[in-house]
JSON list of C-alpha atoms in Angstrom, two decimals:
[
{"chain": "F", "resi": 5, "resn": "UNK", "atom": "CA", "xyz": [-35.52, -50.75, 49.88]},
{"chain": "F", "resi": 6, "resn": "UNK", "atom": "CA", "xyz": [-37.89, -51.13, 52.74]},
{"chain": "F", "resi": 7, "resn": "UNK", "atom": "CA", "xyz": [-36.38, -50.77, 56.19]},
{"chain": "F", "resi": 8, "resn": "UNK", "atom": "CA", "xyz": [-36.70, -53.46, 58.83]},
{"chain": "F", "resi": 9, "resn": "UNK", "atom": "CA", "xyz": [-39.61, -51.90, 60.69]},
{"chain": "F", "resi": 10, "resn": "UNK", "atom": "CA", "xyz": [-41.74, -51.66, 57.53]},
{"chain": "F", "resi": 11, "resn": "UNK", "atom": "CA", "xyz": [-40.77, -55.20, 56.49]},
{"chain": "F", "resi": 12, "resn": "UNK", "atom": "CA", "xyz": [-41.91, -56.60, 59.85]},
{"chain": "F", "resi": 13, "resn": "UNK", "atom": "CA", "xyz": [-45.19, -54.67, 59.67]},
{"chain": "F", "resi": 14, "resn": "UNK", "atom": "CA", "xyz": [-45.73, -55.95, 56.13]},
{"chain": "F", "resi": 15, "resn": "UNK", "atom": "CA", "xyz": [-45.09, -59.57, 57.10]},
{"chain": "F", "resi": 16, "resn": "UNK", "atom": "CA", "xyz": [-47.64, -59.35, 59.90]},
{"chain": "F", "resi": 17, "resn": "UNK", "atom": "CA", "xyz": [-50.39, -58.40, 57.43]},
{"chain": "F", "resi": 18, "resn": "UNK", "atom": "CA", "xyz": [-50.30, -61.79, 55.69]},
{"chain": "F", "resi": 19, "resn": "UNK", "atom": "CA", "xyz": [-51.91, -64.94, 57.06]},
{"chain": "F", "resi": 20, "resn": "UNK", "atom": "CA", "xyz": [-49.76, -67.67, 55.50]},
{"chain": "F", "resi": 21, "resn": "UNK", "atom": "CA", "xyz": [-46.30, -66.19, 56.07]},
{"chain": "F", "resi": 22, "resn": "UNK", "atom": "CA", "xyz": [-46.00, -65.15, 52.41]},
{"chain": "F", "resi": 23, "resn": "UNK", "atom": "CA", "xyz": [-44.98, -61.62, 51.60]},
{"chain": "F", "resi": 24, "resn": "UNK", "atom": "CA", "xyz": [-47.83, -59.47, 50.35]},
{"chain": "F", "resi": 25, "resn": "UNK", "atom": "CA", "xyz": [-47.57, -57.92, 46.88]},
{"chain": "F", "resi": 26, "resn": "UNK", "atom": "CA", "xyz": [-47.10, -54.49, 48.46]},
{"chain": "F", "resi": 27, "resn": "UNK", "atom": "CA", "xyz": [-43.93, -55.75, 50.15]},
{"chain": "F", "resi": 28, "resn": "UNK", "atom": "CA", "xyz": [-41.29, -55.52, 47.44]},
{"chain": "F", "resi": 29, "resn": "UNK", "atom": "CA", "xyz": [-37.74, -54.34, 47.49]},
{"chain": "F", "resi": 30, "resn": "UNK", "atom": "CA", "xyz": [-36.78, -55.51, 50.97]},
{"chain": "F", "resi": 31, "resn": "UNK", "atom": "CA", "xyz": [-33.20, -56.70, 51.53]},
{"chain": "F", "resi": 32, "resn": "UNK", "atom": "CA", "xyz": [-32.39, -60.28, 52.43]},
{"chain": "F", "resi": 33, "resn": "UNK", "atom": "CA", "xyz": [-29.03, -61.79, 53.19]},
{"chain": "F", "resi": 34, "resn": "UNK", "atom": "CA", "xyz": [-27.95, -65.39, 52.82]},
{"chain": "F", "resi": 35, "resn": "UNK", "atom": "CA", "xyz": [-29.70, -67.45, 55.48]},
{"chain": "F", "resi": 36, "resn": "UNK", "atom": "CA", "xyz": [-28.07, -70.85, 54.87]},
{"chain": "F", "resi": 37, "resn": "UNK", "atom": "CA", "xyz": [-25.37, -72.47, 52.75]},
{"chain": "F", "resi": 38, "resn": "UNK", "atom": "CA", "xyz": [-26.83, -75.54, 51.04]},
{"chain": "F", "resi": 39, "resn": "UNK", "atom": "CA", "xyz": [-23.77, -76.73, 49.11]},
{"chain": "F", "resi": 40, "resn": "UNK", "atom": "CA", "xyz": [-20.47, -75.49, 47.66]},
{"chain": "F", "resi": 41, "resn": "UNK", "atom": "CA", "xyz": [-17.74, -76.78, 45.38]},
{"chain": "F", "resi": 42, "resn": "UNK", "atom": "CA", "xyz": [-14.79, -75.94, 47.62]},
{"chain": "F", "resi": 43, "resn": "UNK", "atom": "CA", "xyz": [-13.66, -73.73, 50.45]},
{"chain": "F", "resi": 44, "resn": "UNK", "atom": "CA", "xyz": [-10.18, -72.62, 51.40]},
{"chain": "F", "resi": 45, "resn": "UNK", "atom": "CA", "xyz": [-10.80, -73.15, 55.12]},
{"chain": "F", "resi": 46, "resn": "UNK", "atom": "CA", "xyz": [-11.19, -76.55, 56.76]},
{"chain": "F", "resi": 47, "resn": "UNK", "atom": "CA", "xyz": [-14.47, -78.04, 57.97]},
{"chain": "F", "resi": 48, "resn": "UNK", "atom": "CA", "xyz": [-13.42, -77.61, 61.60]},
{"chain": "F", "resi": 49, "resn": "UNK", "atom": "CA", "xyz": [-12.65, -73.90, 61.20]},
{"chain": "F", "resi": 50, "resn": "UNK", "atom": "CA", "xyz": [-14.61, -70.73, 60.57]},
{"chain": "F", "resi": 51, "resn": "UNK", "atom": "CA", "xyz": [-11.75, -69.09, 58.66]},
{"chain": "F", "resi": 52, "resn": "UNK", "atom": "CA", "xyz": [-12.31, -68.76, 54.89]},
{"chain": "F", "resi": 53, "resn": "UNK", "atom": "CA", "xyz": [-15.35, -71.09, 54.97]},
{"chain": "F", "resi": 54, "resn": "UNK", "atom": "CA", "xyz": [-18.64, -71.03, 53.09]},
{"chain": "F", "resi": 55, "resn": "UNK", "atom": "CA", "xyz": [-20.50, -70.35, 56.35]},
{"chain": "F", "resi": 56, "resn": "UNK", "atom": "CA", "xyz": [-18.99, -66.83, 56.33]},
{"chain": "F", "resi": 57, "resn": "UNK", "atom": "CA", "xyz": [-21.27, -65.83, 53.45]},
{"chain": "F", "resi": 58, "resn": "UNK", "atom": "CA", "xyz": [-24.36, -65.99, 55.72]},
{"chain": "F", "resi": 59, "resn": "UNK", "atom": "CA", "xyz": [-25.89, -62.89, 57.27]},
{"chain": "F", "resi": 60, "resn": "UNK", "atom": "CA", "xyz": [-25.18, -59.24, 56.70]},
{"chain": "F", "resi": 61, "resn": "UNK", "atom": "CA", "xyz": [-21.69, -58.59, 55.29]},
{"chain": "F", "resi": 62, "resn": "UNK", "atom": "CA", "xyz": [-19.25, -57.85, 58.12]},
{"chain": "F", "resi": 63, "resn": "UNK", "atom": "CA", "xyz": [-16.09, -56.81, 56.23]},
{"chain": "F", "resi": 64, "resn": "UNK", "atom": "CA", "xyz": [-17.43, -54.68, 53.35]},
{"chain": "F", "resi": 65, "resn": "UNK", "atom": "CA", "xyz": [-16.38, -51.97, 52.42]},
{"chain": "F", "resi": 66, "resn": "UNK", "atom": "CA", "xyz": [-12.92, -52.96, 53.71]},
{"chain": "F", "resi": 67, "resn": "UNK", "atom": "CA", "xyz": [-10.58, -54.49, 51.14]},
{"chain": "F", "resi": 68, "resn": "UNK", "atom": "CA", "xyz": [-8.23, -57.36, 51.93]},
{"chain": "F", "resi": 69, "resn": "UNK", "atom": "CA", "xyz": [-7.67, -61.05, 52.55]},
{"chain": "F", "resi": 70, "resn": "UNK", "atom": "CA", "xyz": [-9.97, -61.66, 55.52]},
{"chain": "F", "resi": 71, "resn": "UNK", "atom": "CA", "xyz": [-10.41, -65.06, 57.23]},
{"chain": "F", "resi": 72, "resn": "UNK", "atom": "CA", "xyz": [-13.99, -63.94, 58.03]},
{"chain": "F", "resi": 73, "resn": "UNK", "atom": "CA", "xyz": [-14.79, -64.11, 54.29]},
{"chain": "F", "resi": 74, "resn": "UNK", "atom": "CA", "xyz": [-15.61, -67.07, 52.04]},
{"chain": "F", "resi": 75, "resn": "UNK", "atom": "CA", "xyz": [-12.76, -68.10, 49.76]},
{"chain": "F", "resi": 76, "resn": "UNK", "atom": "CA", "xyz": [-12.96, -70.97, 47.27]},
{"chain": "F", "resi": 77, "resn": "UNK", "atom": "CA", "xyz": [-10.01, -73.35, 47.12]},
{"chain": "F", "resi": 78, "resn": "UNK", "atom": "CA", "xyz": [-10.21, -74.40, 43.47]},
{"chain": "F", "resi": 79, "resn": "UNK", "atom": "CA", "xyz": [-10.34, -71.10, 41.60]},
{"chain": "F", "resi": 80, "resn": "UNK", "atom": "CA", "xyz": [-8.84, -71.02, 38.12]},
{"chain": "F", "resi": 81, "resn": "UNK", "atom": "CA", "xyz": [-8.02, -74.13, 36.11]},
{"chain": "F", "resi": 82, "resn": "UNK", "atom": "CA", "xyz": [-4.72, -75.21, 37.69]},
{"chain": "F", "resi": 83, "resn": "UNK", "atom": "CA", "xyz": [-6.55, -77.75, 39.83]},
{"chain": "F", "resi": 84, "resn": "UNK", "atom": "CA", "xyz": [-8.08, -79.39, 36.76]},
{"chain": "F", "resi": 85, "resn": "UNK", "atom": "CA", "xyz": [-4.67, -79.80, 35.12]},
{"chain": "F", "resi": 86, "resn": "UNK", "atom": "CA", "xyz": [-3.14, -81.36, 38.26]},
{"chain": "F", "resi": 87, "resn": "UNK", "atom": "CA", "xyz": [-2.48, -85.13, 38.05]},
{"chain": "F", "resi": 88, "resn": "UNK", "atom": "CA", "xyz": [-4.19, -85.60, 41.44]},
{"chain": "F", "resi": 89, "resn": "UNK", "atom": "CA", "xyz": [-7.51, -84.08, 40.34]},
{"chain": "F", "resi": 90, "resn": "UNK", "atom": "CA", "xyz": [-10.68, -86.14, 40.78]},
{"chain": "F", "resi": 91, "resn": "UNK", "atom": "CA", "xyz": [-12.54, -87.28, 37.68]},
{"chain": "F", "resi": 92, "resn": "UNK", "atom": "CA", "xyz": [-15.45, -84.96, 36.77]},
{"chain": "F", "resi": 93, "resn": "UNK", "atom": "CA", "xyz": [-18.90, -86.23, 37.74]},
{"chain": "F", "resi": 94, "resn": "UNK", "atom": "CA", "xyz": [-20.67, -84.21, 35.06]},
{"chain": "F", "resi": 95, "resn": "UNK", "atom": "CA", "xyz": [-19.94, -82.43, 31.80]},
{"chain": "F", "resi": 96, "resn": "UNK", "atom": "CA", "xyz": [-17.61, -79.47, 32.25]},
{"chain": "F", "resi": 97, "resn": "UNK", "atom": "CA", "xyz": [-17.66, -76.17, 30.38]},
{"chain": "F", "resi": 98, "resn": "UNK", "atom": "CA", "xyz": [-14.02, -75.57, 29.52]},
{"chain": "F", "resi": 99, "resn": "UNK", "atom": "CA", "xyz": [-14.78, -72.14, 28.09]},
{"chain": "F", "resi": 100, "resn": "UNK", "atom": "CA", "xyz": [-15.10, -71.00, 31.69]},
{"chain": "F", "resi": 101, "resn": "UNK", "atom": "CA", "xyz": [-11.87, -71.46, 33.62]},
{"chain": "F", "resi": 102, "resn": "UNK", "atom": "CA", "xyz": [-13.56, -72.32, 36.89]},
{"chain": "F", "resi": 103, "resn": "UNK", "atom": "CA", "xyz": [-16.47, -74.55, 37.78]},
{"chain": "F", "resi": 104, "resn": "UNK", "atom": "CA", "xyz": [-16.86, -73.35, 41.35]},
{"chain": "F", "resi": 105, "resn": "UNK", "atom": "CA", "xyz": [-20.23, -72.65, 42.91]},
{"chain": "F", "resi": 106, "resn": "UNK", "atom": "CA", "xyz": [-22.02, -71.93, 46.14]},
{"chain": "F", "resi": 107, "resn": "UNK", "atom": "CA", "xyz": [-25.69, -72.81, 46.63]},
{"chain": "F", "resi": 108, "resn": "UNK", "atom": "CA", "xyz": [-27.43, -70.65, 49.24]},
{"chain": "F", "resi": 109, "resn": "UNK", "atom": "CA", "xyz": [-30.94, -70.05, 50.52]},
{"chain": "F", "resi": 110, "resn": "UNK", "atom": "CA", "xyz": [-32.77, -67.05, 51.91]},
{"chain": "F", "resi": 111, "resn": "UNK", "atom": "CA", "xyz": [-35.38, -66.81, 54.66]},
{"chain": "F", "resi": 112, "resn": "UNK", "atom": "CA", "xyz": [-38.31, -65.67, 52.49]},
{"chain": "F", "resi": 113, "resn": "UNK", "atom": "CA", "xyz": [-39.28, -66.75, 48.98]},
{"chain": "F", "resi": 114, "resn": "UNK", "atom": "CA", "xyz": [-39.32, -63.81, 46.57]},
{"chain": "F", "resi": 115, "resn": "UNK", "atom": "CA", "xyz": [-39.38, -62.90, 42.91]},
{"chain": "F", "resi": 116, "resn": "UNK", "atom": "CA", "xyz": [-35.75, -61.77, 42.59]},
{"chain": "F", "resi": 117, "resn": "UNK", "atom": "CA", "xyz": [-35.37, -58.13, 41.56]},
{"chain": "F", "resi": 118, "resn": "UNK", "atom": "CA", "xyz": [-31.71, -57.63, 42.41]},
{"chain": "F", "resi": 119, "resn": "UNK", "atom": "CA", "xyz": [-28.73, -59.69, 43.55]},
{"chain": "F", "resi": 120, "resn": "UNK", "atom": "CA", "xyz": [-25.78, -57.98, 45.20]},
{"chain": "F", "resi": 121, "resn": "UNK", "atom": "CA", "xyz": [-22.44, -59.66, 45.83]},
{"chain": "F", "resi": 122, "resn": "UNK", "atom": "CA", "xyz": [-20.06, -58.04, 48.31]},
{"chain": "F", "resi": 123, "resn": "UNK", "atom": "CA", "xyz": [-16.55, -58.69, 47.02]},
{"chain": "F", "resi": 124, "resn": "UNK", "atom": "CA", "xyz": [-13.74, -57.75, 49.40]},
{"chain": "F", "resi": 125, "resn": "UNK", "atom": "CA", "xyz": [-10.63, -59.21, 47.73]},
{"chain": "F", "resi": 126, "resn": "UNK", "atom": "CA", "xyz": [-9.71, -59.45, 44.04]},
{"chain": "F", "resi": 127, "resn": "UNK", "atom": "CA", "xyz": [-13.26, -58.82, 42.77]},
{"chain": "F", "resi": 128, "resn": "UNK", "atom": "CA", "xyz": [-14.50, -59.69, 39.29]},
{"chain": "F", "resi": 129, "resn": "UNK", "atom": "CA", "xyz": [-14.42, -63.48, 39.07]},
{"chain": "F", "resi": 130, "resn": "UNK", "atom": "CA", "xyz": [-18.17, -64.21, 39.17]},
{"chain": "F", "resi": 131, "resn": "UNK", "atom": "CA", "xyz": [-19.37, -65.37, 35.73]},
{"chain": "F", "resi": 132, "resn": "UNK", "atom": "CA", "xyz": [-22.91, -66.65, 36.42]},
{"chain": "F", "resi": 133, "resn": "UNK", "atom": "CA", "xyz": [-25.72, -66.22, 38.92]},
{"chain": "F", "resi": 134, "resn": "UNK", "atom": "CA", "xyz": [-28.44, -68.89, 38.96]},
{"chain": "F", "resi": 135, "resn": "UNK", "atom": "CA", "xyz": [-31.73, -69.11, 40.86]},
{"chain": "F", "resi": 136, "resn": "UNK", "atom": "CA", "xyz": [-33.17, -72.45, 41.93]},
{"chain": "F", "resi": 137, "resn": "UNK", "atom": "CA", "xyz": [-36.76, -73.22, 42.76]},
{"chain": "F", "resi": 138, "resn": "UNK", "atom": "CA", "xyz": [-35.91, -75.87, 45.36]},
{"chain": "F", "resi": 139, "resn": "UNK", "atom": "CA", "xyz": [-37.22, -78.64, 43.11]},
{"chain": "F", "resi": 140, "resn": "UNK", "atom": "CA", "xyz": [-34.19, -79.06, 40.85]},
{"chain": "F", "resi": 141, "resn": "UNK", "atom": "CA", "xyz": [-35.05, -76.41, 38.26]},
{"chain": "F", "resi": 142, "resn": "UNK", "atom": "CA", "xyz": [-32.58, -73.59, 37.70]},
{"chain": "F", "resi": 143, "resn": "UNK", "atom": "CA", "xyz": [-32.96, -70.27, 35.88]},
{"chain": "F", "resi": 144, "resn": "UNK", "atom": "CA", "xyz": [-30.04, -68.15, 34.72]},
{"chain": "F", "resi": 145, "resn": "UNK", "atom": "CA", "xyz": [-30.26, -64.70, 36.33]},
{"chain": "F", "resi": 146, "resn": "UNK", "atom": "CA", "xyz": [-27.04, -63.29, 34.92]},
{"chain": "F", "resi": 147, "resn": "UNK", "atom": "CA", "xyz": [-24.01, -64.33, 32.88]},
{"chain": "F", "resi": 148, "resn": "UNK", "atom": "CA", "xyz": [-20.89, -62.40, 31.95]},
{"chain": "F", "resi": 149, "resn": "UNK", "atom": "CA", "xyz": [-17.15, -62.54, 31.48]},
{"chain": "F", "resi": 150, "resn": "UNK", "atom": "CA", "xyz": [-14.63, -62.25, 34.33]},
{"chain": "F", "resi": 151, "resn": "UNK", "atom": "CA", "xyz": [-13.77, -58.59, 34.93]},
{"chain": "F", "resi": 152, "resn": "UNK", "atom": "CA", "xyz": [-10.51, -56.82, 35.71]},
{"chain": "F", "resi": 153, "resn": "UNK", "atom": "CA", "xyz": [-11.63, -54.50, 38.47]},
{"chain": "F", "resi": 154, "resn": "UNK", "atom": "CA", "xyz": [-8.45, -53.52, 40.29]},
{"chain": "F", "resi": 155, "resn": "UNK", "atom": "CA", "xyz": [-7.66, -53.52, 43.98]},
{"chain": "F", "resi": 156, "resn": "UNK", "atom": "CA", "xyz": [-10.64, -52.46, 46.02]},
{"chain": "F", "resi": 157, "resn": "UNK", "atom": "CA", "xyz": [-13.85, -53.92, 47.37]},
{"chain": "F", "resi": 158, "resn": "UNK", "atom": "CA", "xyz": [-17.09, -53.60, 45.43]},
{"chain": "F", "resi": 159, "resn": "UNK", "atom": "CA", "xyz": [-20.80, -54.26, 45.57]},
{"chain": "F", "resi": 160, "resn": "UNK", "atom": "CA", "xyz": [-21.55, -56.15, 42.37]},
{"chain": "F", "resi": 161, "resn": "UNK", "atom": "CA", "xyz": [-25.23, -55.78, 41.35]},
{"chain": "F", "resi": 162, "resn": "UNK", "atom": "CA", "xyz": [-25.63, -56.85, 37.71]},
{"chain": "F", "resi": 163, "resn": "UNK", "atom": "CA", "xyz": [-28.93, -56.36, 35.91]},
{"chain": "F", "resi": 164, "resn": "UNK", "atom": "CA", "xyz": [-30.62, -59.76, 36.24]},
{"chain": "F", "resi": 165, "resn": "UNK", "atom": "CA", "xyz": [-33.11, -61.64, 34.10]},
{"chain": "F", "resi": 166, "resn": "UNK", "atom": "CA", "xyz": [-36.60, -61.61, 35.58]},
{"chain": "F", "resi": 167, "resn": "UNK", "atom": "CA", "xyz": [-38.04, -65.05, 36.24]},
{"chain": "F", "resi": 168, "resn": "UNK", "atom": "CA", "xyz": [-41.63, -66.11, 36.70]},
{"chain": "F", "resi": 169, "resn": "UNK", "atom": "CA", "xyz": [-41.44, -67.88, 40.03]},
{"chain": "F", "resi": 170, "resn": "UNK", "atom": "CA", "xyz": [-40.38, -67.27, 43.61]},
{"chain": "F", "resi": 171, "resn": "UNK", "atom": "CA", "xyz": [-37.07, -68.51, 44.90]},
{"chain": "F", "resi": 172, "resn": "UNK", "atom": "CA", "xyz": [-35.40, -68.65, 48.28]}
]
């Protein structure tokens, strides 16, 4: 990874704000939450909300149930079996027990080389990572089964598929 000072120097060498080819491997954190399927916290709170996924992780490597983290409300399939559930608006994949998602953006467009998820409570439930181009096209970066990891935080960095366009 390139440290912050080198990243800033690199960015100054380009005229259009794009990152030069020599500037690879710099870390970025979530800049903005675009959309999400559910959050445990309410819209008038900062506890357990999607907003908490922005910026540099503040709780990792601690392990526990932190209100400063993002927690989805509808994990598992119990909510789908409930009589009060809303009707689906699109085809569901029932092979996967959860249909939760969070759509985020980053400050700079890049060719993704690595994605790291900082999991601080009951890790192992991520089953897919997608990359969007901002124009409605999505590419699958990684897919796998839920994992039994045990009690402890982790940095999850699966090997991702390389795609031929920049994302942010």
